[in-house]
XYZ file of C-alpha atoms in Angstrom:
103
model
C 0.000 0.000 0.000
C 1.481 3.591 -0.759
C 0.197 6.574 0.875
C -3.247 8.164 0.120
C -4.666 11.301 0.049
C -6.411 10.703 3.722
C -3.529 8.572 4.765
C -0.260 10.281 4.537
C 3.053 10.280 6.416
C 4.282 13.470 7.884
C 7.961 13.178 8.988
C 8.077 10.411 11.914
C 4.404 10.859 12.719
C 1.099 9.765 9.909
C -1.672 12.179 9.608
C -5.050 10.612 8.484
C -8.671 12.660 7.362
C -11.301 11.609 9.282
C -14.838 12.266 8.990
C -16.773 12.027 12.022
C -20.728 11.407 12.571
C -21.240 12.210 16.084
C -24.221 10.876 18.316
C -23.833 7.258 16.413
C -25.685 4.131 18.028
C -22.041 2.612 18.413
C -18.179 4.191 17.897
C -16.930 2.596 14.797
C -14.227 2.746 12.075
C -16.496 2.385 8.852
C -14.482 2.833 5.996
C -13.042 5.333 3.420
C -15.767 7.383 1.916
C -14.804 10.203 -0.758
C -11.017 11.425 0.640
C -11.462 10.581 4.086
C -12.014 7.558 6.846
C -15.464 7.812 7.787
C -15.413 6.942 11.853
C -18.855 7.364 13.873
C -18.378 8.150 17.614
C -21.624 7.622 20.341
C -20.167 11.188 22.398
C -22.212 14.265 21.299
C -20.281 17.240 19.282
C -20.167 19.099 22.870
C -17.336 20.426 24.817
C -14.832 18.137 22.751
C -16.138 14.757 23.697
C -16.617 14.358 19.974
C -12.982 15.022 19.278
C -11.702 12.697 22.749
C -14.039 10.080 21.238
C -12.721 10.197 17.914
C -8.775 10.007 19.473
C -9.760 7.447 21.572
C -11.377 5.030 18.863
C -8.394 5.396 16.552
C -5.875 4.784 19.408
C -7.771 1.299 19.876
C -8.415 0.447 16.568
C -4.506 1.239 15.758
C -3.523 -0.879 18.807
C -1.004 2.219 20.192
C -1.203 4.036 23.267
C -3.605 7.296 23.484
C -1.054 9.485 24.058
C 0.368 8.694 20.325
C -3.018 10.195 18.426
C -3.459 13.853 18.881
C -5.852 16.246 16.892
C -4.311 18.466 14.437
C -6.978 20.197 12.902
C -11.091 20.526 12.433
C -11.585 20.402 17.026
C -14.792 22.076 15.186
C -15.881 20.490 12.338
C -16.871 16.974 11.390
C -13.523 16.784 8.791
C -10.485 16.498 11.150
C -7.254 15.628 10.669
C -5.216 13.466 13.147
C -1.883 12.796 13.903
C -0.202 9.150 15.206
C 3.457 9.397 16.015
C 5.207 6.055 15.837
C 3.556 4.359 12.846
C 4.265 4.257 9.495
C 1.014 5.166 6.496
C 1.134 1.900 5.088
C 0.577 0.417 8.699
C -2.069 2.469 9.783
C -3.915 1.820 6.123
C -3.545 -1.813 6.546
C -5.007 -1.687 10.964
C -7.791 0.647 10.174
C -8.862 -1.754 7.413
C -8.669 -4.479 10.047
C -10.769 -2.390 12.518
C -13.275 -1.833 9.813
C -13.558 -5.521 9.217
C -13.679 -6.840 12.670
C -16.581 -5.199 13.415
């Protein structure tokens, strides 16, 4: 796998796109839709638990530690971009795919 335009490797660290459905029945990784990983959190768009939702459901799906996925951009939007330091692009392409397929 190379990088992609909502996968790419910045430096030591990968930045994806996500786009984020808040209020969801269940917090999922559900695929790449348009130029970003569509990811549906249950916390409501309100004083950031959207955006610690989102961080929090990447960190597990990516299998690294919480403190390794920050938010780089979008804290208000549903578009964000995120940031994992210690992975490589290919990597996180090929665990997010595995998230999306366990479920």
């Amino acid at each position: 796998m190379s990088a992609t335009a909502h996968v790419r490797q910045y430096g030591a660290a990968v930045r994806i796109t996500v786009r984020v459905q808040p209020r969801a029945s269940r917090s999922a990784v559900e695929g790449v839709r348009g130029d970003a990983w569509r990811v549906r959190v249950q916390a409501p768009p309100v004083a950031g638990a959207a955006n610690a939702a989102v961080c929090r459901l990447l960190a597990d799906s990516l299998r690294v530690p919480r403190r390794h996925v920050r938010l780089i951009s979008g804290s208000s939007a549903r578009t964000k971009i995120i940031e994992i330091d210690g992975m490589s692009a290919d990597d996180v392409e090929a665990r997010l795919v595995a998230a999306m397929e366990d479920r």
